[in-house]
Coordinates of N, CA and C in Angstrom, one line a residue:
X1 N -34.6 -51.5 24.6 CA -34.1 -52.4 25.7 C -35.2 -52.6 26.7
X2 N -35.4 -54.0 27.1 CA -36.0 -53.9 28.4 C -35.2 -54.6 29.8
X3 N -36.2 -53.8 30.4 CA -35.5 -54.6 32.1 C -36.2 -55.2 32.8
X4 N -35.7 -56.2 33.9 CA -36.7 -57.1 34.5 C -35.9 -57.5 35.8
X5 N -36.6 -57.6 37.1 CA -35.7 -58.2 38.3 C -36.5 -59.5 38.6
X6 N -35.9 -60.2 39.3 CA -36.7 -61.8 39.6 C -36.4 -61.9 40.7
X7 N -36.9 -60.5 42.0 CA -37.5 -60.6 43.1 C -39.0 -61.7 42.9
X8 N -38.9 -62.4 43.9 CA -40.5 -62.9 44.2 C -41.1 -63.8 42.8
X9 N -40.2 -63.9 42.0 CA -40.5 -64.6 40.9 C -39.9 -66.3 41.0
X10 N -40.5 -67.2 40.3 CA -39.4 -68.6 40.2 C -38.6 -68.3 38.8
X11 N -38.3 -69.6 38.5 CA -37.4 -69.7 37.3 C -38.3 -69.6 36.1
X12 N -39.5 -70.3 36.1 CA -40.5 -70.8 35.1 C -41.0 -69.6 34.7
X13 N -41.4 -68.6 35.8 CA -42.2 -67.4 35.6 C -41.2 -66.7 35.3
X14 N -40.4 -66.3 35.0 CA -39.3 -65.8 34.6 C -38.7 -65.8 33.0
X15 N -38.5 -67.5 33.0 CA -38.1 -67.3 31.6 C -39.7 -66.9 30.5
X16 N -40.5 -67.3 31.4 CA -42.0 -67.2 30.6 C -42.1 -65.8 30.3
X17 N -42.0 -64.9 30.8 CA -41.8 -63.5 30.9 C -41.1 -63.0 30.0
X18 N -39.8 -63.5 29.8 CA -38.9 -63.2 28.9 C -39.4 -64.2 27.3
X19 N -39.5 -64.6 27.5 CA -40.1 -65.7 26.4 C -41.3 -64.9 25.7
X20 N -42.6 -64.5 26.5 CA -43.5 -63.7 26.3 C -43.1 -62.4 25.0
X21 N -42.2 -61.4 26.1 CA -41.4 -60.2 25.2 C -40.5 -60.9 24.3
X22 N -40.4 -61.7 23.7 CA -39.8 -61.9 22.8 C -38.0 -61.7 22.8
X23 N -37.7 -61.5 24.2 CA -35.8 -61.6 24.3 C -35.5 -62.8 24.1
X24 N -34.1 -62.3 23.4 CA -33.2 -63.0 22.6 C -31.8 -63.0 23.7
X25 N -31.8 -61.9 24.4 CA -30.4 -61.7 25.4 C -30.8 -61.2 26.8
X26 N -30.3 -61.8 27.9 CA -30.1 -61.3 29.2 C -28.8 -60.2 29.5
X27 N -28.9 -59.3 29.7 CA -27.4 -58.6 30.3 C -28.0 -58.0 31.7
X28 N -26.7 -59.3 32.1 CA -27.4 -59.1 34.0 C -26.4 -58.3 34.6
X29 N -26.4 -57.1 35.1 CA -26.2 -55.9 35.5 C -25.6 -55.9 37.1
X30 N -26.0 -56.9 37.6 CA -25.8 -57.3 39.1 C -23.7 -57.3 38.8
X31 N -23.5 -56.7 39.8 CA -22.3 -56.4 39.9 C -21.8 -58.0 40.4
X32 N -22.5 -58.6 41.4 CA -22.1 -60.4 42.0 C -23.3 -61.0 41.3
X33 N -23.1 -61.8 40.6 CA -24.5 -62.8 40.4 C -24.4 -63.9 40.9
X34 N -24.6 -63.5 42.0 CA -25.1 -65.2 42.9 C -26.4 -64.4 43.2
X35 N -27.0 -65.3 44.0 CA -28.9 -65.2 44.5 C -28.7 -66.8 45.2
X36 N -29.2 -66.5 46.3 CA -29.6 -67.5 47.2 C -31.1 -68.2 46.7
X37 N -31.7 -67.6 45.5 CA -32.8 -68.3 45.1 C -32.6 -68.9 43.6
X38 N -33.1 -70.1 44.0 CA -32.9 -71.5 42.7 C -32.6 -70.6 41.1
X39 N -31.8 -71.2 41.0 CA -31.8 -70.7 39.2 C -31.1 -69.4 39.0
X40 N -30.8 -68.5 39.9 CA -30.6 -67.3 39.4 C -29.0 -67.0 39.8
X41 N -28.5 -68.0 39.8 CA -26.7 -67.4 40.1 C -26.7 -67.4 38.3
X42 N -25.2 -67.1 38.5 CA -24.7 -66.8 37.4 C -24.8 -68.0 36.2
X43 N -23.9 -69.2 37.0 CA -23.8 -70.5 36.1 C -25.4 -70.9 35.7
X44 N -26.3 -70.9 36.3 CA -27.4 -71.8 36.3 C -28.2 -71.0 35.9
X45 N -28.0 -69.4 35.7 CA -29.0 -68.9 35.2 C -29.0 -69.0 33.8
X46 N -27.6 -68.6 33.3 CA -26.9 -69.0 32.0 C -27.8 -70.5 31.4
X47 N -27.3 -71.0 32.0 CA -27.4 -72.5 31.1 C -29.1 -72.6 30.8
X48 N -30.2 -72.4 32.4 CA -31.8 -72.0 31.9 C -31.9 -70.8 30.8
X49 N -31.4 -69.9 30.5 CA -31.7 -69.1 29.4 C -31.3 -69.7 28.3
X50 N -30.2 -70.4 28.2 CA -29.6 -71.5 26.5 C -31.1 -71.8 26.5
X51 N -31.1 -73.0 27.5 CA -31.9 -74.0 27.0 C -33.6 -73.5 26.2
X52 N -33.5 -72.0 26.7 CA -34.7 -71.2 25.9 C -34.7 -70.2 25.0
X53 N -33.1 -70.6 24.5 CA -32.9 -70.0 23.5 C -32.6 -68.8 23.6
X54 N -31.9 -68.1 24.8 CA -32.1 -67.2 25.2 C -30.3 -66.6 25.5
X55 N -29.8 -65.7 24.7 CA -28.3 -65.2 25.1 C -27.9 -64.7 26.5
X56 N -26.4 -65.2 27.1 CA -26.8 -64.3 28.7 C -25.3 -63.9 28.6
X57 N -25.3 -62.3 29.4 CA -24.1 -61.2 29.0 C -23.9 -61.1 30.5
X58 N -22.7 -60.7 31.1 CA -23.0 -60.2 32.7 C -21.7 -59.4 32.3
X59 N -22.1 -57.9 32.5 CA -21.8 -56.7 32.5 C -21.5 -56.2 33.7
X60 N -20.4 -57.1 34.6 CA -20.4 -56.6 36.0 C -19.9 -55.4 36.2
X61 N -19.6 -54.5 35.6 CA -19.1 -53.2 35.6 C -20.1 -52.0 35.7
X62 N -21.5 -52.6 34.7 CA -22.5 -52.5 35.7 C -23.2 -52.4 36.8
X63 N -22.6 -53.7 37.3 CA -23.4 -53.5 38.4 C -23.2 -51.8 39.7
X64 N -23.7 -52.4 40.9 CA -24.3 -51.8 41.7 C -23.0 -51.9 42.8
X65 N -21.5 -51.0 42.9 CA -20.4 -51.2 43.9 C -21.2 -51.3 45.0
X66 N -20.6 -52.2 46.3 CA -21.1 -52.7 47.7 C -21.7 -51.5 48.7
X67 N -20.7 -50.1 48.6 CA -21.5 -49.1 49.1 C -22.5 -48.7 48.7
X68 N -23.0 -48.8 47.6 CA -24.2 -48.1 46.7 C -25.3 -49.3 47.5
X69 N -24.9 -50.5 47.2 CA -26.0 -51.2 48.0 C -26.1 -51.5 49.1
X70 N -25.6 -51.2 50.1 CA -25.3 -50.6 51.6 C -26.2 -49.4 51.9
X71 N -26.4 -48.5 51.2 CA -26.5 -47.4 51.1 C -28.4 -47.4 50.7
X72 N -28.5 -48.6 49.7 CA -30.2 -48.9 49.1 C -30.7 -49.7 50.5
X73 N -29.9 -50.9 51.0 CA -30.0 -51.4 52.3 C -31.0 -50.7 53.3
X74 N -30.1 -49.4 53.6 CA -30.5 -48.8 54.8 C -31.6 -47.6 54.3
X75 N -32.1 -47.3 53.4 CA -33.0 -46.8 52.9 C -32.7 -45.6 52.6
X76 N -31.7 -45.3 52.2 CA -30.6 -44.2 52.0 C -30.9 -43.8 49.9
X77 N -32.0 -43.5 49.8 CA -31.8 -43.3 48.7 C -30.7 -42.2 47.7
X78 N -30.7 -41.4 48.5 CA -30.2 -39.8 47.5 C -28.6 -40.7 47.7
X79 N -28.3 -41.2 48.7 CA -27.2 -41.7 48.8 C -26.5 -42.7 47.6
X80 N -27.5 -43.9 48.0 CA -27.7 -44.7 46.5 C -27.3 -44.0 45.2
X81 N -27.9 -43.3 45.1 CA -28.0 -42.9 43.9 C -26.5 -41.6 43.3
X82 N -26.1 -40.9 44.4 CA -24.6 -40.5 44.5 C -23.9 -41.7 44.3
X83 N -23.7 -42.7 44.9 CA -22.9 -43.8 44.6 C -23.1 -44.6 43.6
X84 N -23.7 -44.6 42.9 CA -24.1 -45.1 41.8 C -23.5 -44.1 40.2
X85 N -24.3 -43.0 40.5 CA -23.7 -42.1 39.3 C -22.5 -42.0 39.5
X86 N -21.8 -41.8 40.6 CA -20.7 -41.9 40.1 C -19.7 -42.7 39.6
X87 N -20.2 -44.0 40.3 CA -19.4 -45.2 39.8 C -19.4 -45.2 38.1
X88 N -21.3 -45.1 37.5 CA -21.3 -45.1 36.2 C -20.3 -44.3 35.6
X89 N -20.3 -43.1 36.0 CA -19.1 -42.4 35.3 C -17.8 -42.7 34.9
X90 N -17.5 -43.9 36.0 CA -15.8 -44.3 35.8 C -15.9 -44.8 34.1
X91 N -14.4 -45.1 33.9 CA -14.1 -46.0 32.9 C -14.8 -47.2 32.1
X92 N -14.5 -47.8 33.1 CA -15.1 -49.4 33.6 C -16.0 -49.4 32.9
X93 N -17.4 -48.6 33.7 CA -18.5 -48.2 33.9 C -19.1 -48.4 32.4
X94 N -18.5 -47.1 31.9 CA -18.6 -46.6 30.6 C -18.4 -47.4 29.5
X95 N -17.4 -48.2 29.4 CA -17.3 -49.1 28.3 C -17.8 -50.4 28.4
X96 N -18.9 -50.8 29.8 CA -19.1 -51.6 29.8 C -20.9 -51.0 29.3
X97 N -21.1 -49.6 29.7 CA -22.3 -48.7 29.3 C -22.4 -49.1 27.3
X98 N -21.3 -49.0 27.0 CA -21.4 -48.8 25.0 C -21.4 -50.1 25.1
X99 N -21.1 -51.0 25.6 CA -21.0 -52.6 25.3 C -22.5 -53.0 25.2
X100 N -23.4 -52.8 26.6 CA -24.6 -52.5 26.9 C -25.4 -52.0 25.5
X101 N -25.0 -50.8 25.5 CA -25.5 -50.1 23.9 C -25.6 -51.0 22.6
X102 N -24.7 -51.3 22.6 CA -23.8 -52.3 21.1 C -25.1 -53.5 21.1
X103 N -25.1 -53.9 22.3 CA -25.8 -55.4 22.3 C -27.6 -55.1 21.8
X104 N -27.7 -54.3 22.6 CA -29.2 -54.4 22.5 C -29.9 -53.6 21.5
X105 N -28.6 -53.0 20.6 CA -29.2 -51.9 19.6 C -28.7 -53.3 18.3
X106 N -28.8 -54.4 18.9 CA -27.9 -55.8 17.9 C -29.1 -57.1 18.0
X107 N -29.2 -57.0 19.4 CA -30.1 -57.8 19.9 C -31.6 -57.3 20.8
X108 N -32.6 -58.3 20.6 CA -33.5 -57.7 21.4 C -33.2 -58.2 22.9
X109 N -32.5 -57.4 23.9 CA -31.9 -57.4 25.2 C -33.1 -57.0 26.4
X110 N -32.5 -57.4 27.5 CA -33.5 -56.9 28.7 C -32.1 -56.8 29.9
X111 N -31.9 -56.0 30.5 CA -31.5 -55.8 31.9 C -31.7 -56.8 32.6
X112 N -30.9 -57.5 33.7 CA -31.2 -58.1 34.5 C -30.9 -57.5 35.5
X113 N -31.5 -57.5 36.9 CA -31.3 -57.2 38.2 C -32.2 -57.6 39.0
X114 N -31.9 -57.7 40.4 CA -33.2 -58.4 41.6 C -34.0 -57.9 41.9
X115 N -34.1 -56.9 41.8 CA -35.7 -55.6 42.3 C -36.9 -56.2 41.0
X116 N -37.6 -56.7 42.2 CA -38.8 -56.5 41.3 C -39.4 -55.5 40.5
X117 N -39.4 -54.4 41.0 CA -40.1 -52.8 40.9 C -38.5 -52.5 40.3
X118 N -38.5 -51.6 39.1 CA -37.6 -50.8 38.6 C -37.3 -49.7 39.0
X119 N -38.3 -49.3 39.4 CA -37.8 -47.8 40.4 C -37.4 -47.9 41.5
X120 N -35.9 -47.6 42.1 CA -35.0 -47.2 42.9 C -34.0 -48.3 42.7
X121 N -34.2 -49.2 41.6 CA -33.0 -50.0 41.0 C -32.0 -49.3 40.1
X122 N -30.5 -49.8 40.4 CA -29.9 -49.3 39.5 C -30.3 -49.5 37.8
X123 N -30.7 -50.7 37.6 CA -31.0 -50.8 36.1 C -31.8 -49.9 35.5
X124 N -32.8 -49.2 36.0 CA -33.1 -48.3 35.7 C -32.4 -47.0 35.3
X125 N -31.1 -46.6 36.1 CA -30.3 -45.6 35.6 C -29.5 -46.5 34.5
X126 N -29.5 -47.6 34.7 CA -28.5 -48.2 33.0 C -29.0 -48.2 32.2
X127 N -30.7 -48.3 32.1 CA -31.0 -47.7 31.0 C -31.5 -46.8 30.4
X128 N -31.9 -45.8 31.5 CA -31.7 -44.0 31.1 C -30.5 -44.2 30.5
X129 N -29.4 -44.4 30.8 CA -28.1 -43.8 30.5 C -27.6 -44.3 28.7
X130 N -28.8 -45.6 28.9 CA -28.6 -46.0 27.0 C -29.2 -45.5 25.9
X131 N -30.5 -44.7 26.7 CA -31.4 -44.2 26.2 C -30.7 -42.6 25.6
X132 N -30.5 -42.4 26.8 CA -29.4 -40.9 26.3 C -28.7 -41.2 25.7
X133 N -27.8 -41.8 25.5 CA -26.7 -42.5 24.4 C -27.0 -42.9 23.2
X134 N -28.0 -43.4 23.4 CA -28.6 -44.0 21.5 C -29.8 -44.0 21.4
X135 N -30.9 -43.3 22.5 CA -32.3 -43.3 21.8 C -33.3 -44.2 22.1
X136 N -32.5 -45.6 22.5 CA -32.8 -46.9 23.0 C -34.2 -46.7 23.5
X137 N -35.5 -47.1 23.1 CA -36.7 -47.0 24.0 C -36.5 -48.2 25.1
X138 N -37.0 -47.6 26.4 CA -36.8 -48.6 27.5 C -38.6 -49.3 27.9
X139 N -38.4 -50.4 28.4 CA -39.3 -51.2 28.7 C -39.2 -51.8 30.1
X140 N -39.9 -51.6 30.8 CA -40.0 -52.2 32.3 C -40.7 -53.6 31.9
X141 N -40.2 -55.3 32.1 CA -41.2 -55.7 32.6 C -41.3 -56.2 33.9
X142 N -42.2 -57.1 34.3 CA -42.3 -57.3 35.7 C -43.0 -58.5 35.9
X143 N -42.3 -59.6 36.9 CA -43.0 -60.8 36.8 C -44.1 -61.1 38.4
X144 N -44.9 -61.4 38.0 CA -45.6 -62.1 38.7 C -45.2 -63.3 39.7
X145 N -45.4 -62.8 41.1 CA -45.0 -64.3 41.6 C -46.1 -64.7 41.5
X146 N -45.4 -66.3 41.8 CA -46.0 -67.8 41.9 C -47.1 -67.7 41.8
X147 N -48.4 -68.2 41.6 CA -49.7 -68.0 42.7 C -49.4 -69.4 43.7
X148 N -49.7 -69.1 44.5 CA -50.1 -70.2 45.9 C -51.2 -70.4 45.8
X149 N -50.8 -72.3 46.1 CA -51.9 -73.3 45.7 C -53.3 -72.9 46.5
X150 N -54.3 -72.9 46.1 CA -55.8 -72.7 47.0 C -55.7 -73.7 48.1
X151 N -55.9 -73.4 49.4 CA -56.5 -74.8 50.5 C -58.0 -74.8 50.3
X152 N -59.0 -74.2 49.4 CA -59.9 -74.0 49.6 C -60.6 -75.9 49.5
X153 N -61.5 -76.4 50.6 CA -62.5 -77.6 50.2 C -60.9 -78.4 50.6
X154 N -60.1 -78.2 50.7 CA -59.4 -79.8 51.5 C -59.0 -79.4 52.4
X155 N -59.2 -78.8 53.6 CA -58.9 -78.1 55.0 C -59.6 -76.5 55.2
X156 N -60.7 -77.1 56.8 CA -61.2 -75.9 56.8 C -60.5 -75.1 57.8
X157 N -59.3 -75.5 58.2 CA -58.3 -74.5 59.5 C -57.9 -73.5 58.5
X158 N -57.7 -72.0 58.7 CA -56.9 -71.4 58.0 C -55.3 -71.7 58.7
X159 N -54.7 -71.5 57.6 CA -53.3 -71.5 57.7 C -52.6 -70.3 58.0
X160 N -51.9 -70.1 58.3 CA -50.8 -68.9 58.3 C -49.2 -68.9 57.7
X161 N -48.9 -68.1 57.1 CA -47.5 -68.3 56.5 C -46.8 -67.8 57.0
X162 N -45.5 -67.8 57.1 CA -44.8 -66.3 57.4 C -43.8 -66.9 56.6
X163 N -43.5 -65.7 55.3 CA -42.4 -66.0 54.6 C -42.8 -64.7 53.7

């Protein structure tokens, strides 16, 4: 299985990424899939992965309950991460965890979530937890943002950004 967040990433660099590794399925882990950034709610992320040929699963049972991310928010890790295992534990959790399993031991799968960096994302414990379960070797990838265009030779002011 691999996993991937599309912090700081566009849509293009994204599916290119996924395209690259060779996935066949998205299972997006995000408990809400909306994103205030282009492409990545639920409906429209769906439809850009079709069109690349690409399967999309959302395993909200997975995701990340509101205190757990409340909790990542405020820089509360050990917290996070209490609220998280336990949630995985539930029911829910669990049979949405073998569903998880089923798929990607079927298809070549990747994790969805918004952290660029995997470490101190929950998808990272989703996929320990499949790994323990069936063996599953895990794969981080990680996309590159954009590059921003050069002003070099058509304006000698420097610019400043803030964003």
């Amino acid at each position: 299985v691999y996993t991937i967040g599309y912090e700081g990433a566009d849509l293009a660099s994204f599916l290119a990424k996924l395209a690259s590794a060779s996935i066949k399925q998205v299972i997006d882990v995000r408990e809400l899939p909306l994103s205030r950034k282009r492409g990545f709610s639920k409906s429209a992320l769906a439809a850009a992965l079709a069109d690349s040929g690409i399967q999309y699963l959302h395993l909200r049972d997975l995701g990340d309950p509101k205190p757990g991310r409340e909790a990542a928010r405020r820089g509360d890790h050990p917290g996070f991460l209490r609220i998280y295992t336990r949630h995985l534990a539930g029911t829910a959790a669990q049979t949405a965890l073998a569903e998880a399993s089923r798929q990607a031991t079927a298809v070549r799968s990747c994790l969805l979530c918004f952290e660029r960096d995997h470490d101190g994302c929950h998808r990272s414990i989703v996929a320990d937890a499949m790994t323990a379960a069936t063996g599953i070797r895990v794969t981080h990838l990680r996309v590159d943002p954009p590059a921003r265009p050069s002003s070099r030779g058509s304006d000698e002011r420097a610019t400043t950004h803030l964003w």
